[in-house]
């Protein structure tokens, strides 16, 4: 229901934080799956919900940087369209830092074990390293465009 007419028809076009709202709706499956498997919702499911919520904005904003012109043409105010590339990059890094902390805390509290931690670290390294280099490239391109525009 949350991704029915409400999100794409109304919320997605409300502002640059639209994906944060969509991320919460998209993070519901861990809650539903946990409840279906155990008959209740407990702390592990809530952690998974939080992790997916925190993962969604930087993931989609990175994609939106690549599709900025398409979003602008469709009048969808994704972060790069509504706030610019530099602000989007800062938001991505901020959310990513919080996401990293949120993926480690459940291990420190004993909610998830070492197998989870190992998988999280492998995925973090495997996904963040190319992501980081991609962000640096985007920042370089944005700086180049800015200098070229100022030089005219």
PDB file of C-alpha atoms in Angstrom:
ATOM      1  CA  UNK A   1       0.000   0.000   0.000  1.00  0.00           C
ATOM      2  CA  UNK A   2       2.778   2.452   0.802  1.00  0.00           C
ATOM      3  CA  UNK A   3       4.236   2.128  -2.682  1.00  0.00           C
ATOM      4  CA  UNK A   4       0.829   2.323  -4.338  1.00  0.00           C
ATOM      5  CA  UNK A   5      -0.486   5.688  -5.445  1.00  0.00           C
ATOM      6  CA  UNK A   6       0.753   7.449  -2.282  1.00  0.00           C
ATOM      7  CA  UNK A   7       4.502   7.344  -2.780  1.00  0.00           C
ATOM      8  CA  UNK A   8       5.036   7.713  -6.530  1.00  0.00           C
ATOM      9  CA  UNK A   9       1.994   9.893  -7.093  1.00  0.00           C
ATOM     10  CA  UNK A  10       2.339  12.256  -4.147  1.00  0.00           C
ATOM     11  CA  UNK A  11       5.302  11.854  -1.800  1.00  0.00           C
ATOM     12  CA  UNK A  12       7.982  11.335  -4.447  1.00  0.00           C
ATOM     13  CA  UNK A  13       7.264  14.765  -5.871  1.00  0.00           C
ATOM     14  CA  UNK A  14       7.167  16.624  -2.529  1.00  0.00           C
ATOM     15  CA  UNK A  15      10.879  17.401  -2.109  1.00  0.00           C
ATOM     16  CA  UNK A  16      14.492  16.215  -2.056  1.00  0.00           C
ATOM     17  CA  UNK A  17      13.977  14.085   1.073  1.00  0.00           C
ATOM     18  CA  UNK A  18      11.370  12.004  -0.773  1.00  0.00           C
ATOM     19  CA  UNK A  19      13.546   8.898  -0.781  1.00  0.00           C
ATOM     20  CA  UNK A  20      13.805   8.941   3.012  1.00  0.00           C
ATOM     21  CA  UNK A  21      10.046   8.427   3.193  1.00  0.00           C
ATOM     22  CA  UNK A  22      10.178   5.818   0.457  1.00  0.00           C
ATOM     23  CA  UNK A  23      13.040   4.086   2.283  1.00  0.00           C
ATOM     24  CA  UNK A  24      10.914   3.580   5.372  1.00  0.00           C
ATOM     25  CA  UNK A  25       8.216   1.958   3.271  1.00  0.00           C
ATOM     26  CA  UNK A  26      10.799  -0.176   1.495  1.00  0.00           C
ATOM     27  CA  UNK A  27      12.276  -1.327   4.801  1.00  0.00           C
ATOM     28  CA  UNK A  28       9.064  -2.984   5.986  1.00  0.00           C
ATOM     29  CA  UNK A  29       9.799  -6.456   4.486  1.00  0.00           C
ATOM     30  CA  UNK A  30      12.276  -7.450   7.254  1.00  0.00           C
ATOM     31  CA  UNK A  31       9.568  -6.665   9.820  1.00  0.00           C
ATOM     32  CA  UNK A  32       6.964  -8.661   7.923  1.00  0.00           C
ATOM     33  CA  UNK A  33       9.313 -11.583   7.292  1.00  0.00           C
ATOM     34  CA  UNK A  34      10.433 -11.731  10.906  1.00  0.00           C
ATOM     35  CA  UNK A  35       6.847 -11.575  12.118  1.00  0.00           C
ATOM     36  CA  UNK A  36       5.833 -14.315   9.679  1.00  0.00           C
ATOM     37  CA  UNK A  37       8.697 -16.556  10.822  1.00  0.00           C
ATOM     38  CA  UNK A  38       8.438 -15.939  14.579  1.00  0.00           C
ATOM     39  CA  UNK A  39       4.933 -14.635  15.202  1.00  0.00           C
ATOM     40  CA  UNK A  40       6.189 -11.322  16.591  1.00  0.00           C
ATOM     41  CA  UNK A  41       8.405  -8.340  15.867  1.00  0.00           C
ATOM     42  CA  UNK A  42      11.539  -8.136  18.008  1.00  0.00           C
ATOM     43  CA  UNK A  43      14.785  -6.172  18.211  1.00  0.00           C
ATOM     44  CA  UNK A  44      16.577  -8.038  15.367  1.00  0.00           C
ATOM     45  CA  UNK A  45      13.774  -7.155  12.943  1.00  0.00           C
ATOM     46  CA  UNK A  46      13.827  -3.535  14.066  1.00  0.00           C
ATOM     47  CA  UNK A  47      17.598  -3.369  13.490  1.00  0.00           C
ATOM     48  CA  UNK A  48      17.155  -4.769   9.979  1.00  0.00           C
ATOM     49  CA  UNK A  49      14.390  -2.230   9.342  1.00  0.00           C
ATOM     50  CA  UNK A  50      16.691   0.587  10.526  1.00  0.00           C
ATOM     51  CA  UNK A  51      19.615  -0.630   8.425  1.00  0.00           C
ATOM     52  CA  UNK A  52      17.507  -0.763   5.251  1.00  0.00           C
ATOM     53  CA  UNK A  53      16.052   2.682   6.064  1.00  0.00           C
ATOM     54  CA  UNK A  54      19.549   4.115   6.388  1.00  0.00           C
ATOM     55  CA  UNK A  55      20.838   2.300   3.313  1.00  0.00           C
ATOM     56  CA  UNK A  56      18.098   3.489   0.969  1.00  0.00           C
ATOM     57  CA  UNK A  57      18.847   7.251   0.733  1.00  0.00           C
ATOM     58  CA  UNK A  58      22.565   7.054  -0.114  1.00  0.00           C
ATOM     59  CA  UNK A  59      21.908   4.206  -2.533  1.00  0.00           C
ATOM     60  CA  UNK A  60      19.203   6.044  -4.456  1.00  0.00           C
ATOM     61  CA  UNK A  61      20.889   9.445  -4.260  1.00  0.00           C
ATOM     62  CA  UNK A  62      23.988   7.928  -5.869  1.00  0.00           C
ATOM     63  CA  UNK A  63      21.779   6.635  -8.671  1.00  0.00           C
ATOM     64  CA  UNK A  64      19.995   9.981  -8.843  1.00  0.00           C
ATOM     65  CA  UNK A  65      23.332  11.719  -9.393  1.00  0.00           C
ATOM     66  CA  UNK A  66      23.719   9.653 -12.532  1.00  0.00           C
ATOM     67  CA  UNK A  67      20.125  10.310 -13.644  1.00  0.00           C
ATOM     68  CA  UNK A  68      19.869  13.920 -12.500  1.00  0.00           C
ATOM     69  CA  UNK A  69      18.828  15.263 -15.897  1.00  0.00           C
ATOM     70  CA  UNK A  70      16.094  12.639 -16.246  1.00  0.00           C
ATOM     71  CA  UNK A  71      14.663  13.464 -12.806  1.00  0.00           C
ATOM     72  CA  UNK A  72      14.776  17.184 -13.600  1.00  0.00           C
ATOM     73  CA  UNK A  73      12.972  16.645 -16.905  1.00  0.00           C
ATOM     74  CA  UNK A  74      10.310  14.556 -15.145  1.00  0.00           C
ATOM     75  CA  UNK A  75      10.050  17.239 -12.423  1.00  0.00           C
ATOM     76  CA  UNK A  76      10.920  14.799  -9.645  1.00  0.00           C
ATOM     77  CA  UNK A  77      12.902  16.754  -7.028  1.00  0.00           C
ATOM     78  CA  UNK A  78      15.446  14.108  -6.112  1.00  0.00           C
ATOM     79  CA  UNK A  79      18.294  15.438  -3.950  1.00  0.00           C
ATOM     80  CA  UNK A  80      20.667  16.280  -6.852  1.00  0.00           C
ATOM     81  CA  UNK A  81      17.886  18.186  -8.633  1.00  0.00           C
ATOM     82  CA  UNK A  82      16.566  20.021  -5.576  1.00  0.00           C
ATOM     83  CA  UNK A  83      19.790  20.641  -3.643  1.00  0.00           C
ATOM     84  CA  UNK A  84      22.645  20.124  -6.112  1.00  0.00           C
ATOM     85  CA  UNK A  85      25.447  17.608  -6.482  1.00  0.00           C
ATOM     86  CA  UNK A  86      27.667  18.887  -3.655  1.00  0.00           C
ATOM     87  CA  UNK A  87      24.845  18.752  -1.072  1.00  0.00           C
ATOM     88  CA  UNK A  88      23.873  15.303  -2.352  1.00  0.00           C
ATOM     89  CA  UNK A  89      27.432  14.024  -1.936  1.00  0.00           C
ATOM     90  CA  UNK A  90      27.527  15.376   1.637  1.00  0.00           C
ATOM     91  CA  UNK A  91      24.185  13.730   2.411  1.00  0.00           C
ATOM     92  CA  UNK A  92      25.392  10.424   0.960  1.00  0.00           C
ATOM     93  CA  UNK A  93      28.525  10.490   3.112  1.00  0.00           C
ATOM     94  CA  UNK A  94      26.575  11.465   6.230  1.00  0.00           C
ATOM     95  CA  UNK A  95      23.994   8.735   5.796  1.00  0.00           C
ATOM     96  CA  UNK A  96      26.735   6.228   4.996  1.00  0.00           C
ATOM     97  CA  UNK A  97      28.607   7.061   8.212  1.00  0.00           C
ATOM     98  CA  UNK A  98      25.423   6.558  10.238  1.00  0.00           C
ATOM     99  CA  UNK A  99      24.689   3.367   8.301  1.00  0.00           C
ATOM    100  CA  UNK A 100      28.110   1.927   9.147  1.00  0.00           C
ATOM    101  CA  UNK A 101      27.515   2.609  12.833  1.00  0.00           C
ATOM    102  CA  UNK A 102      24.036   1.099  12.640  1.00  0.00           C
ATOM    103  CA  UNK A 103      25.406  -2.094  11.120  1.00  0.00           C
ATOM    104  CA  UNK A 104      28.001  -2.523  13.883  1.00  0.00           C
ATOM    105  CA  UNK A 105      25.891  -1.660  16.944  1.00  0.00           C
ATOM    106  CA  UNK A 106      23.747  -4.835  16.783  1.00  0.00           C
ATOM    107  CA  UNK A 107      26.928  -6.909  17.031  1.00  0.00           C
ATOM    108  CA  UNK A 108      28.194  -4.879  19.990  1.00  0.00           C
ATOM    109  CA  UNK A 109      24.880  -5.359  21.780  1.00  0.00           C
ATOM    110  CA  UNK A 110      24.780  -9.083  21.045  1.00  0.00           C
ATOM    111  CA  UNK A 111      21.714  -8.904  18.786  1.00  0.00           C
ATOM    112  CA  UNK A 112      23.674 -10.240  15.804  1.00  0.00           C
ATOM    113  CA  UNK A 113      26.719 -12.492  15.894  1.00  0.00           C
ATOM    114  CA  UNK A 114      30.108 -12.727  14.272  1.00  0.00           C
ATOM    115  CA  UNK A 115      28.764 -14.323  11.091  1.00  0.00           C
ATOM    116  CA  UNK A 116      26.657 -11.218  10.516  1.00  0.00           C
ATOM    117  CA  UNK A 117      29.628  -8.961  11.320  1.00  0.00           C
ATOM    118  CA  UNK A 118      31.847 -10.829   8.857  1.00  0.00           C
ATOM    119  CA  UNK A 119      29.233 -10.588   6.115  1.00  0.00           C
ATOM    120  CA  UNK A 120      28.657  -6.899   6.871  1.00  0.00           C
ATOM    121  CA  UNK A 121      32.376  -6.124   6.685  1.00  0.00           C
ATOM    122  CA  UNK A 122      32.856  -8.040   3.429  1.00  0.00           C
ATOM    123  CA  UNK A 123      29.852  -6.302   1.879  1.00  0.00           C
ATOM    124  CA  UNK A 124      30.966  -2.935   3.206  1.00  0.00           C
ATOM    125  CA  UNK A 125      34.435  -3.306   1.740  1.00  0.00           C
ATOM    126  CA  UNK A 126      33.169  -4.778  -1.527  1.00  0.00           C
ATOM    127  CA  UNK A 127      30.477  -2.155  -2.015  1.00  0.00           C
ATOM    128  CA  UNK A 128      31.933   0.936  -0.364  1.00  0.00           C
ATOM    129  CA  UNK A 129      35.325   0.889  -2.062  1.00  0.00           C
ATOM    130  CA  UNK A 130      33.960   1.241  -5.610  1.00  0.00           C
ATOM    131  CA  UNK A 131      31.239   3.556  -4.262  1.00  0.00           C
ATOM    132  CA  UNK A 132      33.876   5.818  -2.678  1.00  0.00           C
ATOM    133  CA  UNK A 133      35.883   6.010  -5.891  1.00  0.00           C
ATOM    134  CA  UNK A 134      32.657   6.725  -7.776  1.00  0.00           C
ATOM    135  CA  UNK A 135      31.844   9.568  -5.383  1.00  0.00           C
ATOM    136  CA  UNK A 136      35.313  11.010  -5.792  1.00  0.00           C
ATOM    137  CA  UNK A 137      34.909  10.868  -9.570  1.00  0.00           C
ATOM    138  CA  UNK A 138      31.528  12.602  -9.346  1.00  0.00           C
ATOM    139  CA  UNK A 139      33.001  15.270  -7.074  1.00  0.00           C
ATOM    140  CA  UNK A 140      35.842  15.799  -9.528  1.00  0.00           C
ATOM    141  CA  UNK A 141      33.410  16.099 -12.445  1.00  0.00           C
ATOM    142  CA  UNK A 142      31.256  18.576 -10.475  1.00  0.00           C
ATOM    143  CA  UNK A 143      34.330  20.667  -9.616  1.00  0.00           C
ATOM    144  CA  UNK A 144      35.493  20.573 -13.235  1.00  0.00           C
ATOM    145  CA  UNK A 145      32.070  21.708 -14.462  1.00  0.00           C
ATOM    146  CA  UNK A 146      31.993  24.474 -11.858  1.00  0.00           C
ATOM    147  CA  UNK A 147      35.429  25.779 -12.830  1.00  0.00           C
ATOM    148  CA  UNK A 148      34.619  25.577 -16.531  1.00  0.00           C
ATOM    149  CA  UNK A 149      31.381  27.517 -15.987  1.00  0.00           C
ATOM    150  CA  UNK A 150      33.124  30.199 -13.895  1.00  0.00           C
ATOM    151  CA  UNK A 151      35.875  30.528 -16.519  1.00  0.00           C
ATOM    152  CA  UNK A 152      33.419  31.553 -19.238  1.00  0.00           C
TER     153      UNK A 152
END
